[in-house]
Structure formats: structure tokens, C-alpha cells
PDB file of C-alpha atoms in Angstrom:
ATOM      1  CA  UNK A  82     162.440  17.733-114.313  1.00 56.00           C
ATOM      2  CA  UNK A  83     160.185  16.973-117.010  1.00 83.00           C
ATOM      3  CA  UNK A  84     157.826  13.807-117.097  1.00 94.00           C
ATOM      4  CA  UNK A  85     157.516  11.335-119.749  1.00 97.00           C
ATOM      5  CA  UNK A  86     157.271  13.034-123.035  1.00 97.00           C
ATOM      6  CA  UNK A  87     155.423  11.697-126.152  1.00 97.00           C
ATOM      7  CA  UNK A  88     154.882  13.017-130.008  1.00 97.00           C
ATOM      8  CA  UNK A  89     152.666  13.660-131.402  1.00 97.00           C
ATOM      9  CA  UNK A  90     149.717  13.346-129.227  1.00 97.00           C
ATOM     10  CA  UNK A  91     147.545  12.294-132.167  1.00 97.00           C
ATOM     11  CA  UNK A  92     148.307  11.008-135.536  1.00 98.00           C
ATOM     12  CA  UNK A  93     145.920  10.191-138.214  1.00 98.00           C
ATOM     13  CA  UNK A  94     146.970   8.027-141.430  1.00 98.00           C
ATOM     14  CA  UNK A  95     146.224   6.419-144.263  1.00 97.00           C
ATOM     15  CA  UNK A  96     146.307   2.463-144.511  1.00 97.00           C
ATOM     16  CA  UNK A  97     149.401   1.204-145.574  1.00 98.00           C
ATOM     17  CA  UNK A  98     151.709   4.237-144.637  1.00 98.00           C
ATOM     18  CA  UNK A  99     154.276   4.115-141.962  1.00 98.00           C
ATOM     19  CA  UNK A 100     154.423   5.983-138.674  1.00 98.00           C
ATOM     20  CA  UNK A 101     156.718   6.912-136.222  1.00 98.00           C
ATOM     21  CA  UNK A 102     156.063   7.107-132.147  1.00 98.00           C
ATOM     22  CA  UNK A 103     158.565   9.287-130.133  1.00 98.00           C
ATOM     23  CA  UNK A 104     159.033   8.887-126.533  1.00 98.00           C
ATOM     24  CA  UNK A 105     161.431  11.130-124.210  1.00 97.00           C
ATOM     25  CA  UNK A 106     161.337   9.111-120.735  1.00 96.00           C
ATOM     26  CA  UNK A 107     162.683  10.834-117.504  1.00 95.00           C
ATOM     27  CA  UNK A 108     166.220  11.719-117.526  1.00 93.00           C
ATOM     28  CA  UNK A 109     168.313   8.956-115.763  1.00 91.00           C
ATOM     29  CA  UNK A 110     165.662   6.508-116.066  1.00 93.00           C
ATOM     30  CA  UNK A 111     167.140   3.333-117.731  1.00 92.00           C
ATOM     31  CA  UNK A 112     164.279   1.367-118.479  1.00 94.00           C
ATOM     32  CA  UNK A 113     161.583   2.143-120.901  1.00 96.00           C
ATOM     33  CA  UNK A 114     158.207   0.288-121.736  1.00 96.00           C
ATOM     34  CA  UNK A 115     155.519   0.724-124.763  1.00 98.00           C
ATOM     35  CA  UNK A 116     152.447  -0.345-124.208  1.00 98.00           C
ATOM     36  CA  UNK A 117     149.053  -0.274-126.511  1.00 97.00           C
ATOM     37  CA  UNK A 118     145.595   0.717-125.048  1.00 96.00           C
ATOM     38  CA  UNK A 119     142.900  -0.358-127.486  1.00 94.00           C
ATOM     39  CA  UNK A 120     139.395  -1.033-126.724  1.00 84.00           C
ATOM     40  CA  UNK A 121     139.201  -4.535-128.190  1.00 75.00           C
ATOM     41  CA  UNK A 122     142.547  -5.676-126.787  1.00 78.00           C
ATOM     42  CA  UNK A 123     142.910  -3.584-123.589  1.00 87.00           C
ATOM     43  CA  UNK A 124     146.422  -2.640-122.133  1.00 93.00           C
ATOM     44  CA  UNK A 125     149.111  -4.913-123.588  1.00 95.00           C
ATOM     45  CA  UNK A 126     152.803  -4.954-123.119  1.00 96.00           C
ATOM     46  CA  UNK A 127     155.074  -4.280-126.316  1.00 97.00           C
ATOM     47  CA  UNK A 128     158.760  -3.966-125.756  1.00 96.00           C
ATOM     48  CA  UNK A 129     161.194  -3.339-123.065  1.00 94.00           C
ATOM     49  CA  UNK A 130     164.183  -1.486-122.718  1.00 94.00           C
ATOM     50  CA  UNK A 131     166.817  -1.577-120.287  1.00 91.00           C
ATOM     51  CA  UNK A 132     170.462   0.223-120.378  1.00 87.00           C
ATOM     52  CA  UNK A 133     172.431  -1.511-122.773  1.00 85.00           C
ATOM     53  CA  UNK A 134     170.731  -4.844-122.600  1.00 88.00           C
ATOM     54  CA  UNK A 135     169.061  -6.201-125.853  1.00 90.00           C
ATOM     55  CA  UNK A 136     165.683  -5.413-125.875  1.00 92.00           C
ATOM     56  CA  UNK A 137     162.748  -7.653-125.159  1.00 93.00           C
ATOM     57  CA  UNK A 138     160.621  -7.843-127.940  1.00 94.00           C
ATOM     58  CA  UNK A 139     158.261 -10.376-126.982  1.00 93.00           C
ATOM     59  CA  UNK A 140     155.075  -8.316-126.939  1.00 94.00           C
ATOM     60  CA  UNK A 141     155.403  -6.870-130.704  1.00 96.00           C
ATOM     61  CA  UNK A 142     152.131  -8.359-132.571  1.00 95.00           C
ATOM     62  CA  UNK A 143     153.767  -8.422-135.567  1.00 96.00           C
ATOM     63  CA  UNK A 144     156.969  -7.803-137.837  1.00 96.00           C
ATOM     64  CA  UNK A 145     155.599  -4.598-138.943  1.00 98.00           C
ATOM     65  CA  UNK A 146     156.568  -3.190-135.379  1.00 98.00           C
ATOM     66  CA  UNK A 147     159.767  -2.236-134.392  1.00 97.00           C
ATOM     67  CA  UNK A 148     161.501   0.172-132.079  1.00 97.00           C
ATOM     68  CA  UNK A 149     164.807   1.910-131.123  1.00 96.00           C
ATOM     69  CA  UNK A 150     166.179   3.636-128.024  1.00 95.00           C
ATOM     70  CA  UNK A 151     169.046   5.668-129.174  1.00 87.00           C
ATOM     71  CA  UNK A 152     171.736   6.677-126.453  1.00 82.00           C
ATOM     72  CA  UNK A 153     169.739   5.145-124.082  1.00 79.00           C
ATOM     73  CA  UNK A 154     167.295   8.160-123.863  1.00 91.00           C
ATOM     74  CA  UNK A 155     164.599   8.808-126.573  1.00 96.00           C
ATOM     75  CA  UNK A 156     163.112   6.063-127.957  1.00 97.00           C
ATOM     76  CA  UNK A 157     160.927   5.500-131.336  1.00 98.00           C
ATOM     77  CA  UNK A 158     158.373   2.670-132.078  1.00 98.00           C
ATOM     78  CA  UNK A 159     157.960   2.372-135.923  1.00 98.00           C
ATOM     79  CA  UNK A 160     154.588   0.918-137.470  1.00 98.00           C
ATOM     80  CA  UNK A 161     155.329   0.203-141.077  1.00 98.00           C
ATOM     81  CA  UNK A 162     152.373  -0.413-143.460  1.00 98.00           C
ATOM     82  CA  UNK A 163     149.706   0.406-141.040  1.00 98.00           C
ATOM     83  CA  UNK A 164     146.465  -1.160-140.706  1.00 97.00           C
ATOM     84  CA  UNK A 165     143.084  -0.171-139.487  1.00 96.00           C
ATOM     85  CA  UNK A 166     143.741  -2.625-136.312  1.00 95.00           C
ATOM     86  CA  UNK A 167     146.848  -0.532-135.619  1.00 97.00           C
ATOM     87  CA  UNK A 168     144.515   2.276-134.090  1.00 97.00           C
ATOM     88  CA  UNK A 169     145.127   2.594-130.520  1.00 97.00           C
ATOM     89  CA  UNK A 170     146.643   4.803-127.806  1.00 97.00           C
ATOM     90  CA  UNK A 171     150.284   4.056-127.620  1.00 98.00           C
ATOM     91  CA  UNK A 172     151.620   4.755-124.160  1.00 97.00           C
ATOM     92  CA  UNK A 173     155.393   4.988-123.069  1.00 97.00           C
ATOM     93  CA  UNK A 174     156.546   4.444-119.268  1.00 97.00           C
ATOM     94  CA  UNK A 175     159.966   4.742-118.056  1.00 96.00           C
ATOM     95  CA  UNK A 176     161.595   3.810-114.707  1.00 94.00           C
ATOM     96  CA  UNK A 177     164.512   3.916-112.472  1.00 90.00           C
ATOM     97  CA  UNK A 178     165.665   0.157-113.568  1.00 78.00           C
ATOM     98  CA  UNK A 179     163.268  -2.343-112.936  1.00 69.00           C
ATOM     99  CA  UNK A 180     162.451  -4.718-110.152  1.00 74.00           C
ATOM    100  CA  UNK A 181     159.472  -3.543-109.188  1.00 79.00           C
ATOM    101  CA  UNK A 182     160.012   0.278-109.457  1.00 87.00           C
ATOM    102  CA  UNK A 183     157.386   2.594-110.172  1.00 93.00           C
ATOM    103  CA  UNK A 184     156.432   3.065-114.234  1.00 95.00           C
ATOM    104  CA  UNK A 185     155.994   6.759-115.047  1.00 96.00           C
ATOM    105  CA  UNK A 186     153.322   7.190-118.045  1.00 97.00           C
ATOM    106  CA  UNK A 187     153.636   9.802-120.570  1.00 96.00           C
ATOM    107  CA  UNK A 188     150.163  11.069-122.272  1.00 95.00           C
ATOM    108  CA  UNK A 189     150.325   8.442-125.168  1.00 96.00           C
ATOM    109  CA  UNK A 190     149.692   9.182-128.708  1.00 97.00           C
ATOM    110  CA  UNK A 191     146.302   8.483-130.373  1.00 97.00           C
ATOM    111  CA  UNK A 192     146.896   6.733-133.637  1.00 98.00           C
ATOM    112  CA  UNK A 193     144.191   6.732-135.798  1.00 97.00           C
ATOM    113  CA  UNK A 194     144.875   4.383-139.230  1.00 97.00           C
ATOM    114  CA  UNK A 195     141.668   5.168-141.793  1.00 96.00           C
TER     115      UNK A 195
ATOM    116  CA  UNK B 106     149.243 -17.736-117.872  1.00 62.00           C
ATOM    117  CA  UNK B 107     149.439 -14.493-115.952  1.00 67.00           C
ATOM    118  CA  UNK B 108     146.285 -12.605-115.488  1.00 91.00           C
ATOM    119  CA  UNK B 109     144.863  -9.614-113.931  1.00 96.00           C
ATOM    120  CA  UNK B 110     140.811  -9.710-113.410  1.00 96.00           C
ATOM    121  CA  UNK B 111     138.714  -6.822-112.334  1.00 96.00           C
ATOM    122  CA  UNK B 112     135.207  -7.622-112.036  1.00 95.00           C
ATOM    123  CA  UNK B 113     133.986  -4.233-112.195  1.00 96.00           C
ATOM    124  CA  UNK B 114     134.061  -2.692-115.376  1.00 95.00           C
ATOM    125  CA  UNK B 115     132.119   0.597-113.808  1.00 97.00           C
ATOM    126  CA  UNK B 116     131.421   1.918-110.181  1.00 98.00           C
ATOM    127  CA  UNK B 117     130.055   4.920-108.535  1.00 97.00           C
ATOM    128  CA  UNK B 118     130.300   6.736-105.285  1.00 98.00           C
ATOM    129  CA  UNK B 119     128.681   9.540-103.619  1.00 98.00           C
ATOM    130  CA  UNK B 120     131.555  12.325-102.982  1.00 98.00           C
ATOM    131  CA  UNK B 121     132.719  11.819 -99.345  1.00 98.00           C
ATOM    132  CA  UNK B 122     131.796   8.160 -99.160  1.00 98.00           C
ATOM    133  CA  UNK B 123     134.167   5.414 -99.564  1.00 98.00           C
ATOM    134  CA  UNK B 124     134.047   2.924-102.333  1.00 98.00           C
ATOM    135  CA  UNK B 125     136.205  -0.271-102.794  1.00 98.00           C
ATOM    136  CA  UNK B 126     137.538  -1.416-105.891  1.00 98.00           C
ATOM    137  CA  UNK B 127     138.290  -5.129-106.660  1.00 98.00           C
ATOM    138  CA  UNK B 128     141.143  -6.755-108.095  1.00 98.00           C
ATOM    139  CA  UNK B 129     142.248 -10.523-108.335  1.00 97.00           C
ATOM    140  CA  UNK B 130     145.526 -11.618-109.997  1.00 96.00           C
ATOM    141  CA  UNK B 131     147.285 -14.723-110.952  1.00 94.00           C
ATOM    142  CA  UNK B 132     150.875 -15.368-110.988  1.00 90.00           C
ATOM    143  CA  UNK B 133     153.072 -18.486-109.953  1.00 89.00           C
ATOM    144  CA  UNK B 134     155.853 -16.067-109.193  1.00 87.00           C
ATOM    145  CA  UNK B 135     156.098 -15.716-105.293  1.00 85.00           C
ATOM    146  CA  UNK B 136     158.520 -12.109-105.480  1.00 88.00           C
ATOM    147  CA  UNK B 137     155.851  -9.685-107.032  1.00 92.00           C
ATOM    148  CA  UNK B 138     154.708  -6.106-106.815  1.00 94.00           C
ATOM    149  CA  UNK B 139     151.306  -4.752-107.208  1.00 96.00           C
ATOM    150  CA  UNK B 140     149.799  -1.610-108.354  1.00 97.00           C
ATOM    151  CA  UNK B 141     146.996   0.432-108.611  1.00 98.00           C
ATOM    152  CA  UNK B 142     146.744   3.288-111.448  1.00 98.00           C
ATOM    153  CA  UNK B 143     144.126   5.637-112.243  1.00 97.00           C
ATOM    154  CA  UNK B 144     143.626   7.131-116.045  1.00 96.00           C
ATOM    155  CA  UNK B 145     141.779  10.387-116.275  1.00 94.00           C
ATOM    156  CA  UNK B 146     140.493  11.766-119.610  1.00 89.00           C
ATOM    157  CA  UNK B 147     144.025  13.295-120.248  1.00 88.00           C
ATOM    158  CA  UNK B 148     144.824   9.523-120.932  1.00 90.00           C
ATOM    159  CA  UNK B 149     148.284   9.742-118.522  1.00 91.00           C
ATOM    160  CA  UNK B 150     148.496   7.079-116.033  1.00 94.00           C
ATOM    161  CA  UNK B 151     149.301   7.851-112.663  1.00 96.00           C
ATOM    162  CA  UNK B 152     150.187   6.032-109.943  1.00 97.00           C
ATOM    163  CA  UNK B 153     147.746   5.655-106.823  1.00 98.00           C
ATOM    164  CA  UNK B 154     149.425   3.206-104.671  1.00 97.00           C
ATOM    165  CA  UNK B 155     152.072   0.243-104.620  1.00 96.00           C
ATOM    166  CA  UNK B 156     152.964  -2.981-102.725  1.00 96.00           C
ATOM    167  CA  UNK B 157     155.521  -5.379-102.637  1.00 93.00           C
ATOM    168  CA  UNK B 158     154.054  -8.826-102.419  1.00 92.00           C
ATOM    169  CA  UNK B 159     156.355  -9.666 -99.660  1.00 91.00           C
ATOM    170  CA  UNK B 160     155.254  -7.344 -97.434  1.00 91.00           C
ATOM    171  CA  UNK B 161     152.137  -8.639 -95.021  1.00 88.00           C
ATOM    172  CA  UNK B 162     151.079  -5.012 -94.336  1.00 94.00           C
ATOM    173  CA  UNK B 163     148.607  -3.203 -96.406  1.00 96.00           C
ATOM    174  CA  UNK B 164     150.002  -0.164 -97.948  1.00 96.00           C
ATOM    175  CA  UNK B 165     148.442   3.291 -97.535  1.00 97.00           C
ATOM    176  CA  UNK B 166     148.316   6.612 -99.179  1.00 96.00           C
ATOM    177  CA  UNK B 167     146.234   9.400 -97.865  1.00 96.00           C
ATOM    178  CA  UNK B 168     142.852   8.260 -98.870  1.00 98.00           C
ATOM    179  CA  UNK B 169     143.817   5.545-100.551  1.00 98.00           C
ATOM    180  CA  UNK B 170     144.541   1.843 -98.997  1.00 98.00           C
ATOM    181  CA  UNK B 171     144.621  -1.743 -99.916  1.00 98.00           C
ATOM    182  CA  UNK B 172     143.632  -4.773 -98.961  1.00 97.00           C
ATOM    183  CA  UNK B 173     146.196  -7.353 -99.829  1.00 97.00           C
ATOM    184  CA  UNK B 174     145.317 -11.138 -99.455  1.00 96.00           C
ATOM    185  CA  UNK B 175     148.122 -12.791-101.004  1.00 94.00           C
ATOM    186  CA  UNK B 176     146.985 -16.360-100.281  1.00 93.00           C
ATOM    187  CA  UNK B 177     143.883 -15.739-102.146  1.00 95.00           C
ATOM    188  CA  UNK B 178     145.516 -13.406-104.737  1.00 95.00           C
ATOM    189  CA  UNK B 179     143.236 -10.372-104.003  1.00 97.00           C
ATOM    190  CA  UNK B 180     144.430  -6.874-104.165  1.00 97.00           C
ATOM    191  CA  UNK B 181     141.198  -4.341-103.968  1.00 98.00           C
ATOM    192  CA  UNK B 182     141.570  -0.609-103.754  1.00 98.00           C
ATOM    193  CA  UNK B 183     139.954   1.074-100.885  1.00 98.00           C
ATOM    194  CA  UNK B 184     139.190   5.264-101.692  1.00 98.00           C
ATOM    195  CA  UNK B 185     137.938   7.063 -98.441  1.00 98.00           C
ATOM    196  CA  UNK B 186     136.361  10.155 -98.555  1.00 98.00           C
ATOM    197  CA  UNK B 187     136.023  10.303-101.988  1.00 98.00           C
ATOM    198  CA  UNK B 188     136.356  13.527-104.327  1.00 97.00           C
ATOM    199  CA  UNK B 189     135.221  14.364-107.681  1.00 97.00           C
ATOM    200  CA  UNK B 190     138.867  14.448-108.902  1.00 96.00           C
ATOM    201  CA  UNK B 191     139.218  11.054-107.990  1.00 97.00           C
ATOM    202  CA  UNK B 192     136.546  10.221-111.023  1.00 97.00           C
ATOM    203  CA  UNK B 193     138.924   8.162-113.720  1.00 97.00           C
ATOM    204  CA  UNK B 194     139.680   4.656-114.901  1.00 97.00           C
ATOM    205  CA  UNK B 195     141.382   2.639-111.998  1.00 98.00           C
ATOM    206  CA  UNK B 196     143.601  -0.149-113.482  1.00 97.00           C
ATOM    207  CA  UNK B 197     144.690  -2.885-111.352  1.00 98.00           C
ATOM    208  CA  UNK B 198     148.249  -4.419-112.417  1.00 96.00           C
ATOM    209  CA  UNK B 199     151.676  -6.449-111.238  1.00 93.00           C
ATOM    210  CA  UNK B 200     154.871  -7.054-112.365  1.00 92.00           C
ATOM    211  CA  UNK B 201     157.524  -9.674-111.750  1.00 88.00           C
ATOM    212  CA  UNK B 202     161.285  -8.993-112.051  1.00 81.00           C
ATOM    213  CA  UNK B 203     161.755 -12.466-114.038  1.00 81.00           C
ATOM    214  CA  UNK B 204     159.509 -10.596-117.142  1.00 80.00           C
ATOM    215  CA  UNK B 205     161.328  -7.414-117.122  1.00 78.00           C
ATOM    216  CA  UNK B 206     158.854  -5.583-114.473  1.00 85.00           C
ATOM    217  CA  UNK B 207     156.161  -5.187-117.448  1.00 91.00           C
ATOM    218  CA  UNK B 208     152.935  -4.248-116.116  1.00 94.00           C
ATOM    219  CA  UNK B 209     150.225  -6.849-116.361  1.00 94.00           C
ATOM    220  CA  UNK B 210     146.804  -4.829-116.541  1.00 96.00           C
ATOM    221  CA  UNK B 211     143.297  -5.737-115.683  1.00 95.00           C
ATOM    222  CA  UNK B 212     140.682  -4.454-118.001  1.00 94.00           C
ATOM    223  CA  UNK B 213     140.140  -1.355-115.666  1.00 96.00           C
ATOM    224  CA  UNK B 214     136.923  -0.267-113.699  1.00 97.00           C
ATOM    225  CA  UNK B 215     135.800   3.373-114.668  1.00 97.00           C
ATOM    226  CA  UNK B 216     134.615   4.931-111.396  1.00 98.00           C
ATOM    227  CA  UNK B 217     132.168   7.957-110.842  1.00 98.00           C
ATOM    228  CA  UNK B 218     132.189  10.396-108.152  1.00 97.00           C
ATOM    229  CA  UNK B 219     128.402  12.220-107.904  1.00 97.00           C
ATOM    230  CA  UNK B 220     128.367  15.427-105.976  1.00 95.00           C
TER     231      UNK B 220
END
């Protein structure tokens, strides 16, 4: 099968607008992660989904960020009222459970907030 | 705090030569997993090699091998017979199950391979 797919590849938005980023994990992968890659902060964890368990949201930088995972598959990361500091590459990864399993990454969404 | 340090922001190597990328980490956990990922300009992270902390034997994957020193919390990557396609940003990372196996990343080392 296909790898992790993310859309859109690039997104340009105006400050204050809401954006939605989508991630299609590898079929059968129960764990899904979102990371953010920015020049100032490097790579940082945002949120983690594992099966039907409550997500680990401890990495979300503010309450403007939220994510959901429907049917244990597709995930959407939503950023409300975008700010310029939200500009970054948002990476999604999936794995067969956790416990040291390899995470497979998508190509990311580059978000630019003007 | 759990951290990963890559002290070499940039490295270069001649094609067919060997290069070693350094990484140190800090965790209070006894059971964890270490990884090296590469990120070419296409942005997609690609696994290079994986090491379980409970295994003393160093992992190898074709031209890639690691020198894992658990007591020193060191996890360096050796690339032998470097190829032009090895040019990329390399990230040292680790995960612990108690944190949902999220990856903690180093700052990265940009590797240039000269023909």
C-alpha cells in the first residue's frame, strides 16, 4: 500500500484565518502523530492518537490548535485564527502501535501565514 | 527534561569516504528506542536505522551502522562508502513508551556529499 499522505502540500493563508491540514495514515496503523518543524523551534511533538484511546494533546502550543481522528484512520489538524508564528511544516507520522515501532512520515504541509 | 543533542550542524564528506555523525541524548528511562532519520529536500522523513536500548549489539543496515554507548548516552551514526544520494539532513531521535513513543528530535546535521 501507499505511504502516509498529507494534504495540501503547501498552504498560504492570511493571519486570522482558520486552516485544516489532513493526514491519511498507512492502512492498519493504529498510532498517528503530528509534529511541527519550524526554523526557530526545530521538530516538536504536537499530538498523538492511539487506537480508541483519548489523544495525548500535551504538545499543542495553544488552544487555537486542535486535532481529530475519525474512524481510527484519517486525521485533521485545525489551526484557528492563524498567527505568523504558526508558519512551519506540519508533519504527520503513523506506526503499528507504539512501543518503539518505526514511525512512517508523510511529506508534510508547509503552512505560510501572511 | 528529555533532550537530544547533535553538536554538528553541518558535515561534509567525499563520495566513497566514511563519515560519522554524533548524537547524545538524555533520558531517565531505562527502556527506550533510538533512531536516525534522514530528511532530503523532499521533506519526507525516512528511517535510516533503529536501535533498542536493551540490546548491546550495535545495529547495522547496509552502509549504515551505529555506535551505541548506553552509559555515555551516545548514539553516533557511521555512513560508509558515502553516496551522493546520502546528502540530506539527519536527525537523531528517541522514543520511550511512557510518553506514547513520541519522537524527541535533535537539531539535525546537514550532510553534504562532494563528488
